[in-house]
Amino acid sequence: MDPFLKKFFPVVYRKKNDAGQNNYCKYDNQGLSAFTSSLYLAGLVSSLVASPVTRNHGRRASIVCGGLSFLAGAALNAAAANLPMLILGRIMLGVGIGFGNQAVPLYLSEMAPAHLRGALNMMFQLATTLGIFTANMINYGTQHITPWGWRLSLGLAALPATLMTIGGILLPETPNSLIERGRVEEGRRVLERIRGTGDVDAEFTDMAEASELANSIEHPFRNILERRNRPQLVMAVCMPAFQILTGINSILFYAPVLFQSMGFGGSASLYSSVLTGAVLFSSTIISISTVIVAVILGVKFGTDKELSKSYSIAVVLVICLFVLAFGWSWGPLGWTVPSEIFPLETRSAGQSITVAVNLFFTFVIAQAFLSLLCAFKFGIFLFFAGWITVMTVFVYVFLPETKGVPIEEMVLLWRKHWFWKKVMPDLPLEDGWAAADGSDDPRK
């Protein structure tokens, strides 16, 4: 929005309206990038802080902390009088993301029965995409409110933050967390309540045994580096990294920038970003899409001209196809798989690593994308297409199917996998662990 750019990024505003400026480089500004990326850098740091909070005080505590941070960030952004105040608000939003993304997938995975776990985690992604679509609609509507529409847009983040905070207060704690913190009987009552039956002996026993092992681990982050947790650690790093390297955040963060660079007007660019958000929400081949975009831009779009109407429509449609494919694959599953593969003793630490890696790569792409767009031009889409090829091969070769497998039995998948069984130590025996080094210490 022009009033927002005039107040906080006047250099970008002048470049945007300079007819002689290279189309690909109009928005290449590190301050503007920092406005976007500071949120994710703060989220990266706070996700590591959130791990001990989630483990020692419960999943609900982290959800409430995230909601309160979101409220503070929304208030600061809506009232921002200068750039430091604006960035501080973004940092508080980032803290909320760190706590929320650390706790919510864990909460969903632990509350859901095995056969519904994937579906409930899919709802996490659906809610995220609904938020993106709603934000795009709000931006499209508030652009007409001059000159303070941007304040309303940023301030309305307080509404979902309020819902998140209230939800964290009212929802029950997960049985796993209660048992892990010594509240065993309460944990069983919650388990019976959410399963709708008193016949929970088998599941409760699995949770109690997992909790006993988890409480014997004093340093979960150190434990997660051990050989028996190597497959999960690799997935906790690779899955969120690949999720961001699809290029989806570049599309979602900078859709208006991209569309304006291609020659769409201000309103048309926001409308196009609303369209991509709607497609992402409804969807919850990617390589082909990014290559097609690169070819169209490379052949038909130069540094000083605009796309014709027909090619502009083609670009929007192909980007929608890209977003559609992401919405049913890397979008939800990039969160679902890491949240369910860790044993209880390293689950909060593993989720922290997943969130931290995701936010680190989000920060890097958010900070670098406008400069990469200026430097690579249409080749930026070929860059992402190459990564999509790599991640497709990786998943096919190294990731076993987790559908329908109880969380506490997930370790058996890795022991059956053609590659990971060579990495992990020997199977546990009935009276203890038979580690690769011959000891019976379960922490080896």
CSV table of C-alpha atoms in Angstrom, one decimal:
chain,number,residue,atom,x,y,z
A,1,MET,CA,0.0,0.0,0.0
A,2,ASP,CA,1.4,3.4,-1.0
A,3,PRO,CA,0.7,5.1,2.4
A,4,PHE,CA,2.6,2.3,4.1
A,5,LEU,CA,5.5,2.6,1.7
A,6,LYS,CA,5.6,6.4,2.0
A,7,LYS,CA,5.8,6.3,5.8
A,8,PHE,CA,8.3,3.5,6.3
A,9,PHE,CA,10.0,2.8,3.0
A,10,PRO,CA,10.1,6.0,0.9
A,11,VAL,CA,13.0,4.8,-1.2
A,12,VAL,CA,10.9,1.8,-2.4
A,13,TYR,CA,8.0,4.0,-3.0
A,14,ARG,CA,10.1,6.2,-5.3
A,15,LYS,CA,11.6,3.2,-7.1
A,16,LYS,CA,8.2,1.7,-7.6
A,17,ASN,CA,6.9,4.8,-9.4
A,18,ASP,CA,10.1,5.3,-11.5
A,19,ALA,CA,9.3,4.3,-15.0
A,20,GLY,CA,13.0,3.9,-15.8
A,21,GLN,CA,13.7,1.4,-13.0
A,22,ASN,CA,14.4,-2.3,-13.9
A,23,ASN,CA,11.1,-4.1,-13.3
A,24,TYR,CA,12.8,-7.0,-11.5
A,25,CYS,CA,14.6,-4.6,-9.1
A,26,LYS,CA,11.9,-2.1,-8.1
A,27,TYR,CA,11.4,-3.7,-4.6
A,28,ASP,CA,15.0,-4.7,-4.0
A,29,ASN,CA,15.4,-3.1,-0.6
A,30,GLN,CA,17.0,-4.7,2.5
A,31,GLY,CA,14.8,-2.7,4.9
A,32,LEU,CA,11.6,-3.9,3.2
A,33,SER,CA,13.0,-7.5,3.3
A,34,ALA,CA,13.8,-7.1,7.0
A,35,PHE,CA,10.2,-6.1,7.7
A,36,THR,CA,9.2,-9.5,6.4
A,37,SER,CA,12.1,-11.6,7.5
A,38,SER,CA,12.5,-10.3,11.1
A,39,LEU,CA,9.3,-12.1,12.0
A,40,TYR,CA,10.9,-15.4,11.1
A,41,LEU,CA,14.3,-14.8,12.7
A,42,ALA,CA,12.5,-14.1,16.0
A,43,GLY,CA,10.4,-17.2,15.5
A,44,LEU,CA,13.6,-19.3,15.0
A,45,VAL,CA,15.0,-18.1,18.3
A,46,SER,CA,11.8,-18.4,20.3
A,47,SER,CA,11.1,-21.9,19.0
A,48,LEU,CA,14.2,-23.1,20.8
A,49,VAL,CA,13.0,-21.3,24.0
A,50,ALA,CA,9.6,-22.9,23.5
A,51,SER,CA,10.9,-26.4,23.7
A,52,PRO,CA,11.6,-26.5,27.5
A,53,VAL,CA,8.3,-24.6,28.1
A,54,THR,CA,6.4,-27.1,26.1
A,55,ARG,CA,8.0,-30.0,27.9
A,56,ASN,CA,8.1,-28.7,31.4
A,57,HIS,CA,4.8,-26.7,31.5
A,58,GLY,CA,2.7,-28.4,28.9
A,59,ARG,CA,1.6,-27.8,25.3
A,60,ARG,CA,-1.2,-25.5,26.4
A,61,ALA,CA,1.3,-23.1,28.1
A,62,SER,CA,3.2,-22.7,24.8
A,63,ILE,CA,0.0,-22.1,22.9
A,64,VAL,CA,-1.1,-19.4,25.4
A,65,CYS,CA,2.4,-17.8,25.3
A,66,GLY,CA,2.2,-17.7,21.5
A,67,GLY,CA,-1.2,-16.1,21.6
A,68,LEU,CA,-0.2,-13.4,24.0
A,69,SER,CA,2.9,-12.6,21.9
A,70,PHE,CA,0.7,-12.3,18.8
A,71,LEU,CA,-1.5,-9.8,20.6
A,72,ALA,CA,1.4,-7.7,21.6
A,73,GLY,CA,2.8,-7.8,18.0
A,74,ALA,CA,-0.5,-6.8,16.5
A,75,ALA,CA,-0.9,-3.9,18.8
A,76,LEU,CA,2.6,-2.6,18.1
A,77,ASN,CA,2.2,-2.9,14.4
A,78,ALA,CA,-1.2,-1.2,14.3
A,79,ALA,CA,0.2,1.8,16.4
A,80,ALA,CA,3.6,1.9,14.7
A,81,ALA,CA,5.0,5.5,14.5
A,82,ASN,CA,8.4,4.6,13.1
A,83,LEU,CA,10.3,1.7,11.5
A,84,PRO,CA,11.9,0.4,14.8
A,85,MET,CA,8.4,0.2,16.4
A,86,LEU,CA,7.1,-1.6,13.3
A,87,ILE,CA,10.0,-4.1,13.4
A,88,LEU,CA,9.5,-4.7,17.1
A,89,GLY,CA,5.9,-5.6,16.4
A,90,ARG,CA,7.1,-8.1,13.8
A,91,ILE,CA,9.5,-9.6,16.3
A,92,MET,CA,6.7,-10.1,18.8
A,93,LEU,CA,4.7,-11.8,16.1
A,94,GLY,CA,7.7,-14.0,15.4
A,95,VAL,CA,7.8,-15.0,19.0
A,96,GLY,CA,4.2,-16.1,18.7
A,97,ILE,CA,5.0,-18.1,15.6
A,98,GLY,CA,7.9,-19.9,17.4
A,99,PHE,CA,5.7,-20.9,20.3
A,100,GLY,CA,2.6,-21.7,18.2
A,101,ASN,CA,4.4,-23.8,15.6
A,102,GLN,CA,6.3,-25.7,18.3
A,103,ALA,CA,3.2,-26.6,20.4
A,104,VAL,CA,0.2,-26.9,18.0
A,105,PRO,CA,1.4,-29.7,15.8
A,106,LEU,CA,2.5,-31.6,18.9
A,107,TYR,CA,-0.8,-31.0,20.5
A,108,LEU,CA,-2.7,-32.3,17.5
A,109,SER,CA,-0.5,-35.4,17.1
A,110,GLU,CA,-0.8,-36.4,20.7
A,111,MET,CA,-4.5,-35.8,21.0
A,112,ALA,CA,-5.5,-37.6,17.8
A,113,PRO,CA,-6.0,-41.4,17.5
A,114,ALA,CA,-3.6,-43.0,15.1
A,115,HIS,CA,-6.0,-43.3,12.2
A,116,LEU,CA,-7.0,-39.6,12.4
A,117,ARG,CA,-3.7,-38.1,13.2
A,118,GLY,CA,-2.8,-37.2,9.6
A,119,ALA,CA,-6.3,-35.7,9.0
A,120,LEU,CA,-6.1,-33.5,12.1
A,121,ASN,CA,-2.6,-32.3,11.2
A,122,MET,CA,-4.0,-31.5,7.8
A,123,MET,CA,-6.4,-29.2,9.5
A,124,PHE,CA,-3.3,-27.3,10.9
A,125,GLN,CA,-2.3,-26.5,7.4
A,126,LEU,CA,-5.8,-25.8,6.3
A,127,ALA,CA,-6.1,-23.3,9.1
A,128,THR,CA,-2.8,-21.7,8.1
A,129,THR,CA,-3.9,-21.4,4.5
A,130,LEU,CA,-7.3,-20.0,5.6
A,131,GLY,CA,-5.3,-17.4,7.5
A,132,ILE,CA,-3.3,-16.5,4.4
A,133,PHE,CA,-6.4,-16.2,2.3
A,134,THR,CA,-8.1,-14.1,5.0
A,135,ALA,CA,-5.1,-11.8,5.3
A,136,ASN,CA,-5.1,-11.3,1.5
A,137,MET,CA,-8.8,-10.4,1.5
A,138,ILE,CA,-8.2,-8.0,4.4
A,139,ASN,CA,-5.4,-6.3,2.5
A,140,TYR,CA,-7.5,-6.1,-0.6
A,141,GLY,CA,-10.3,-4.4,1.3
A,142,THR,CA,-8.2,-2.1,3.5
A,143,GLN,CA,-6.2,-0.7,0.6
A,144,HIS,CA,-9.2,1.5,-0.1
A,145,ILE,CA,-9.0,3.1,3.3
A,146,THR,CA,-6.6,6.0,3.0
A,147,PRO,CA,-4.2,6.7,4.6
A,148,TRP,CA,-4.6,4.3,7.6
A,149,GLY,CA,-5.8,1.1,5.9
A,150,TRP,CA,-2.5,-0.5,6.6
A,151,ARG,CA,-2.9,0.0,10.4
A,152,LEU,CA,-6.3,-1.8,10.3
A,153,SER,CA,-4.8,-4.6,8.2
A,154,LEU,CA,-1.9,-5.2,10.6
A,155,GLY,CA,-4.0,-4.7,13.7
A,156,LEU,CA,-6.6,-7.3,12.8
A,157,ALA,CA,-4.0,-9.9,13.5
A,158,ALA,CA,-5.3,-9.5,17.1
A,159,LEU,CA,-8.5,-11.4,16.3
A,160,PRO,CA,-7.0,-14.8,15.6
A,161,ALA,CA,-4.4,-14.2,18.4
A,162,THR,CA,-7.3,-13.8,20.8
A,163,LEU,CA,-8.9,-17.0,19.6
A,164,MET,CA,-5.6,-18.8,20.0
A,165,THR,CA,-5.1,-17.5,23.5
A,166,ILE,CA,-8.6,-18.4,24.6
A,167,GLY,CA,-8.3,-21.8,23.0
A,168,GLY,CA,-5.1,-22.5,24.8
A,169,ILE,CA,-6.7,-21.7,28.1
A,170,LEU,CA,-9.9,-23.7,27.6
A,171,LEU,CA,-8.6,-26.8,25.9
A,172,PRO,CA,-7.5,-29.9,27.9
A,173,GLU,CA,-3.8,-30.7,28.2
A,174,THR,CA,-2.6,-33.7,26.2
A,175,PRO,CA,-2.4,-37.1,28.1
A,176,ASN,CA,1.2,-37.5,27.0
A,177,SER,CA,2.2,-34.2,28.6
A,178,LEU,CA,0.3,-34.8,31.8
A,179,ILE,CA,1.8,-38.3,32.2
A,180,GLU,CA,5.3,-37.0,31.4
A,181,ARG,CA,4.9,-34.4,34.1
A,182,GLY,CA,3.8,-36.9,36.8
A,183,ARG,CA,0.0,-36.3,36.6
A,184,VAL,CA,-0.7,-39.9,35.7
A,185,GLU,CA,-4.3,-40.2,36.9
A,186,GLU,CA,-5.3,-36.9,35.3
A,187,GLY,CA,-3.6,-38.1,32.1
A,188,ARG,CA,-5.7,-41.3,32.1
A,189,ARG,CA,-8.9,-39.3,32.6
A,190,VAL,CA,-8.2,-37.0,29.7
A,191,LEU,CA,-7.3,-40.0,27.5
A,192,GLU,CA,-10.6,-41.7,28.4
A,193,ARG,CA,-12.5,-38.5,27.7
A,194,ILE,CA,-11.0,-37.8,24.3
A,195,ARG,CA,-11.2,-41.4,23.2
A,196,GLY,CA,-14.8,-41.7,24.5
A,197,THR,CA,-14.2,-45.0,26.2
A,198,GLY,CA,-12.7,-46.4,29.4
A,199,ASP,CA,-10.9,-49.1,27.4
A,200,VAL,CA,-7.6,-47.3,26.9
A,201,ASP,CA,-5.3,-49.7,28.8
A,202,ALA,CA,-3.0,-50.5,25.9
A,203,GLU,CA,-2.6,-46.9,24.7
A,204,PHE,CA,-2.2,-45.7,28.3
A,205,THR,CA,0.5,-48.3,29.0
A,206,ASP,CA,2.4,-47.2,25.9
A,207,MET,CA,2.2,-43.6,27.0
A,208,ALA,CA,3.4,-44.4,30.6
A,209,GLU,CA,6.3,-46.4,29.3
A,210,ALA,CA,7.3,-43.7,26.9
A,211,SER,CA,7.0,-41.2,29.6
A,212,GLU,CA,9.2,-43.2,32.0
A,213,LEU,CA,11.9,-43.3,29.3
A,214,ALA,CA,11.4,-39.6,28.5
A,215,ASN,CA,11.9,-38.6,32.1
A,216,SER,CA,15.1,-40.5,32.3
A,217,ILE,CA,16.6,-38.3,29.6
A,218,GLU,CA,18.1,-35.2,31.1
A,219,HIS,CA,19.3,-33.5,27.9
A,220,PRO,CA,16.8,-34.1,25.0
A,221,PHE,CA,18.7,-31.9,22.6
A,222,ARG,CA,21.9,-33.9,23.2
A,223,ASN,CA,19.9,-37.2,23.1
A,224,ILE,CA,18.4,-36.4,19.8
A,225,LEU,CA,21.9,-36.5,18.3
A,226,GLU,CA,22.4,-40.1,19.2
A,227,ARG,CA,22.5,-42.8,16.5
A,228,ARG,CA,19.1,-44.3,17.3
A,229,ASN,CA,17.5,-40.9,16.6
A,230,ARG,CA,19.4,-40.2,13.5
A,231,PRO,CA,16.6,-40.9,11.0
A,232,GLN,CA,14.2,-38.6,12.8
A,233,LEU,CA,16.8,-35.9,13.1
A,234,VAL,CA,17.5,-36.0,9.4
A,235,MET,CA,13.8,-35.7,8.6
A,236,ALA,CA,13.4,-32.9,11.2
A,237,VAL,CA,16.1,-30.9,9.3
A,238,CYS,CA,15.3,-31.9,5.7
A,239,MET,CA,11.5,-31.8,5.6
A,240,PRO,CA,11.1,-28.2,6.8
A,241,ALA,CA,14.1,-27.0,4.7
A,242,PHE,CA,12.6,-28.6,1.6
A,243,GLN,CA,9.1,-27.2,2.4
A,244,ILE,CA,10.5,-23.7,2.1
A,245,LEU,CA,12.8,-24.4,-0.8
A,246,THR,CA,9.7,-25.2,-2.9
A,247,GLY,CA,9.6,-21.5,-3.2
A,248,ILE,CA,6.1,-21.3,-1.8
A,249,ASN,CA,6.9,-18.5,0.7
A,250,SER,CA,8.3,-16.4,-2.1
A,251,ILE,CA,5.0,-16.6,-3.9
A,252,LEU,CA,2.9,-16.0,-0.8
A,253,PHE,CA,5.0,-13.2,0.8
A,254,TYR,CA,5.7,-11.3,-2.3
A,255,ALA,CA,2.8,-12.1,-4.6
A,256,PRO,CA,1.8,-8.4,-4.9
A,257,VAL,CA,5.4,-7.5,-5.6
A,258,LEU,CA,5.7,-10.3,-8.2
A,259,PHE,CA,2.5,-9.4,-9.9
A,260,GLN,CA,3.3,-5.6,-9.9
A,261,SER,CA,6.8,-6.4,-11.3
A,262,MET,CA,5.0,-8.3,-14.2
A,263,GLY,CA,2.9,-5.2,-15.0
A,264,PHE,CA,-0.2,-5.7,-12.9
A,265,GLY,CA,-1.6,-2.5,-11.4
A,266,GLY,CA,-1.7,-2.1,-7.6
A,267,SER,CA,-5.3,-3.3,-7.1
A,268,ALA,CA,-4.8,-6.1,-9.7
A,269,SER,CA,-1.7,-7.3,-8.0
A,270,LEU,CA,-3.5,-7.6,-4.6
A,271,TYR,CA,-6.5,-9.3,-6.4
A,272,SER,CA,-4.1,-11.8,-7.9
A,273,SER,CA,-2.5,-12.6,-4.5
A,274,VAL,CA,-6.1,-13.1,-3.2
A,275,LEU,CA,-6.6,-15.6,-6.0
A,276,THR,CA,-3.5,-17.6,-5.1
A,277,GLY,CA,-4.5,-17.6,-1.5
A,278,ALA,CA,-7.9,-18.9,-2.4
A,279,VAL,CA,-6.4,-21.7,-4.5
A,280,LEU,CA,-4.0,-22.6,-1.6
A,281,PHE,CA,-7.0,-22.8,0.8
A,282,SER,CA,-9.1,-24.9,-1.4
A,283,SER,CA,-6.4,-27.3,-2.3
A,284,THR,CA,-4.9,-28.1,1.1
A,285,ILE,CA,3.8,-31.4,-11.1
A,286,ILE,CA,5.2,-28.4,-8.9
A,287,SER,CA,8.5,-28.5,-10.9
A,288,ILE,CA,6.6,-28.2,-14.2
A,289,SER,CA,4.8,-25.1,-12.9
A,290,THR,CA,7.9,-23.2,-11.9
A,291,VAL,CA,9.7,-24.1,-15.2
A,292,ILE,CA,6.7,-22.8,-17.2
A,293,VAL,CA,6.7,-19.5,-15.2
A,294,ALA,CA,10.4,-19.1,-15.8
A,295,VAL,CA,10.1,-19.8,-19.6
A,296,ILE,CA,7.2,-17.3,-20.0
A,297,LEU,CA,9.0,-14.6,-18.1
A,298,GLY,CA,12.3,-15.3,-19.8
A,299,VAL,CA,10.8,-15.2,-23.3
A,300,LYS,CA,8.1,-12.6,-23.0
A,301,PHE,CA,9.1,-10.4,-20.1
A,302,GLY,CA,12.1,-8.1,-20.1
A,303,THR,CA,13.6,-5.6,-17.7
A,304,ASP,CA,11.7,-2.7,-19.2
A,305,LYS,CA,8.4,-4.1,-20.5
A,306,GLU,CA,5.2,-5.6,-19.2
A,307,LEU,CA,3.6,-8.9,-20.0
A,308,SER,CA,0.7,-8.9,-22.4
A,309,LYS,CA,-2.7,-9.7,-20.9
A,310,SER,CA,-2.8,-13.3,-22.2
A,311,TYR,CA,0.7,-14.1,-20.8
A,312,SER,CA,-0.2,-12.4,-17.5
A,313,ILE,CA,-3.2,-14.7,-17.2
A,314,ALA,CA,-1.1,-17.7,-18.1
A,315,VAL,CA,1.5,-16.8,-15.3
A,316,VAL,CA,-1.3,-16.4,-12.7
A,317,LEU,CA,-2.9,-19.8,-13.7
A,318,VAL,CA,0.4,-21.6,-13.6
A,319,ILE,CA,1.3,-20.1,-10.2
A,320,CYS,CA,-2.1,-21.2,-9.0
A,321,LEU,CA,-1.3,-24.7,-10.2
A,322,PHE,CA,2.0,-24.5,-8.2
A,323,VAL,CA,0.1,-23.4,-5.1
A,324,LEU,CA,-2.5,-26.1,-5.6
A,325,ALA,CA,0.1,-28.8,-5.7
A,326,PHE,CA,1.9,-27.4,-2.6
A,327,GLY,CA,-1.5,-27.4,-0.8
A,328,TRP,CA,-2.0,-31.1,-1.0
A,329,SER,CA,1.6,-32.2,-0.6
A,330,TRP,CA,4.5,-30.3,1.0
A,331,GLY,CA,2.2,-27.8,2.7
A,332,PRO,CA,0.5,-30.1,5.3
A,333,LEU,CA,2.9,-33.0,5.2
A,334,GLY,CA,5.9,-30.8,5.8
A,335,TRP,CA,4.5,-30.3,9.3
A,336,THR,CA,2.7,-33.6,9.8
A,337,VAL,CA,5.6,-36.0,9.2
A,338,PRO,CA,8.1,-34.3,11.6
A,339,SER,CA,5.5,-33.9,14.3
A,340,GLU,CA,4.7,-37.6,14.5
A,341,ILE,CA,8.0,-39.4,14.1
A,342,PHE,CA,9.8,-38.6,17.3
A,343,PRO,CA,9.6,-40.7,20.5
A,344,LEU,CA,8.3,-38.8,23.5
A,345,GLU,CA,11.7,-38.2,25.2
A,346,THR,CA,12.8,-36.1,22.2
A,347,ARG,CA,9.5,-35.0,20.8
A,348,SER,CA,9.5,-31.4,22.0
A,349,ALA,CA,13.2,-31.0,21.1
A,350,GLY,CA,12.5,-32.5,17.7
A,351,GLN,CA,9.6,-30.2,17.0
A,352,SER,CA,11.8,-27.3,18.1
A,353,ILE,CA,14.4,-28.3,15.5
A,354,THR,CA,11.7,-28.7,12.9
A,355,VAL,CA,10.3,-25.2,13.6
A,356,ALA,CA,13.8,-23.6,13.9
A,357,VAL,CA,14.9,-25.0,10.5
A,358,ASN,CA,11.7,-24.0,8.9
A,359,LEU,CA,11.9,-20.5,10.2
A,360,PHE,CA,15.6,-20.2,9.4
A,361,PHE,CA,15.1,-21.0,5.7
A,362,THR,CA,12.0,-18.8,5.7
A,363,PHE,CA,14.1,-16.0,7.1
A,364,VAL,CA,16.8,-16.6,4.5
A,365,ILE,CA,14.4,-16.7,1.5
A,366,ALA,CA,12.4,-13.7,2.8
A,367,GLN,CA,15.5,-11.6,3.3
A,368,ALA,CA,17.2,-12.7,0.0
A,369,PHE,CA,14.3,-13.1,-2.4
A,370,LEU,CA,13.9,-9.5,-3.7
A,371,SER,CA,17.7,-9.4,-4.3
A,372,LEU,CA,17.6,-12.8,-5.9
A,373,LEU,CA,14.7,-11.7,-8.1
A,374,CYS,CA,16.8,-8.7,-9.2
A,375,ALA,CA,19.9,-10.8,-9.9
A,376,PHE,CA,18.4,-14.0,-11.3
A,377,LYS,CA,15.3,-12.5,-13.0
A,378,PHE,CA,13.2,-15.3,-14.4
A,379,GLY,CA,15.9,-17.8,-13.4
A,380,ILE,CA,14.7,-17.7,-9.7
A,381,PHE,CA,11.9,-20.1,-10.7
A,382,LEU,CA,14.4,-22.5,-12.2
A,383,PHE,CA,16.3,-22.4,-8.9
A,384,PHE,CA,13.3,-23.5,-7.0
A,385,ALA,CA,12.4,-26.1,-9.6
A,386,GLY,CA,15.8,-27.7,-9.1
A,387,TRP,CA,15.2,-28.0,-5.4
A,388,ILE,CA,11.8,-29.5,-5.9
A,389,THR,CA,13.4,-32.2,-8.0
A,390,VAL,CA,16.0,-33.0,-5.3
A,391,MET,CA,13.3,-33.2,-2.5
A,392,THR,CA,11.1,-35.4,-4.6
A,393,VAL,CA,13.9,-38.0,-5.0
A,394,PHE,CA,14.8,-37.7,-1.3
A,395,VAL,CA,11.3,-38.5,-0.1
A,396,TYR,CA,10.9,-41.4,-2.5
A,397,VAL,CA,14.2,-42.9,-1.3
A,398,PHE,CA,14.4,-42.1,2.4
A,399,LEU,CA,11.0,-41.5,3.9
A,400,PRO,CA,8.9,-44.5,5.0
A,401,GLU,CA,5.0,-44.3,5.1
A,402,THR,CA,3.8,-43.2,8.5
A,403,LYS,CA,0.0,-43.4,7.9
A,404,GLY,CA,-1.9,-45.3,10.6
A,405,VAL,CA,1.1,-46.1,12.7
A,406,PRO,CA,0.8,-45.2,16.5
A,407,ILE,CA,3.3,-42.6,17.5
A,408,GLU,CA,4.9,-44.8,20.2
A,409,GLU,CA,5.5,-47.5,17.5
A,410,MET,CA,7.0,-45.2,14.9
A,411,VAL,CA,10.5,-46.3,15.7
A,412,LEU,CA,9.8,-49.7,14.1
A,413,LEU,CA,9.4,-48.1,10.7
A,414,TRP,CA,13.0,-46.9,10.7
A,415,ARG,CA,14.2,-50.4,11.7
A,416,LYS,CA,12.4,-51.9,8.7
A,417,HIS,CA,13.6,-49.3,6.2
A,418,TRP,CA,16.3,-50.5,3.7
A,419,PHE,CA,18.7,-47.6,4.5
A,420,TRP,CA,17.9,-46.5,8.1
A,421,LYS,CA,18.1,-50.0,9.5
A,422,LYS,CA,21.8,-49.8,8.7
A,423,VAL,CA,22.1,-46.6,10.7
A,424,MET,CA,20.2,-47.5,13.9
A,425,PRO,CA,21.5,-49.7,16.7
A,426,ASP,CA,20.2,-53.2,17.4
A,427,LEU,CA,16.5,-53.8,18.3
A,428,PRO,CA,15.6,-53.7,22.0
A,429,LEU,CA,15.2,-57.0,23.7
A,430,GLU,CA,12.5,-57.9,26.1
A,431,ASP,CA,14.7,-57.3,29.1
A,432,GLY,CA,16.5,-54.2,27.8
A,433,TRP,CA,18.2,-52.7,24.8
A,434,ALA,CA,20.8,-54.5,22.8
A,435,ALA,CA,22.8,-51.6,21.6
A,436,ALA,CA,25.3,-51.7,18.8
A,437,ASP,CA,28.1,-51.4,21.3
A,438,GLY,CA,26.8,-54.4,23.4
A,439,SER,CA,25.7,-52.3,26.3
A,440,ASP,CA,22.2,-52.4,27.8
A,441,ASP,CA,21.9,-48.6,28.3
A,442,PRO,CA,18.7,-47.4,26.5
A,443,ARG,CA,20.3,-44.0,25.9
A,444,LYS,CA,23.0,-45.4,23.7
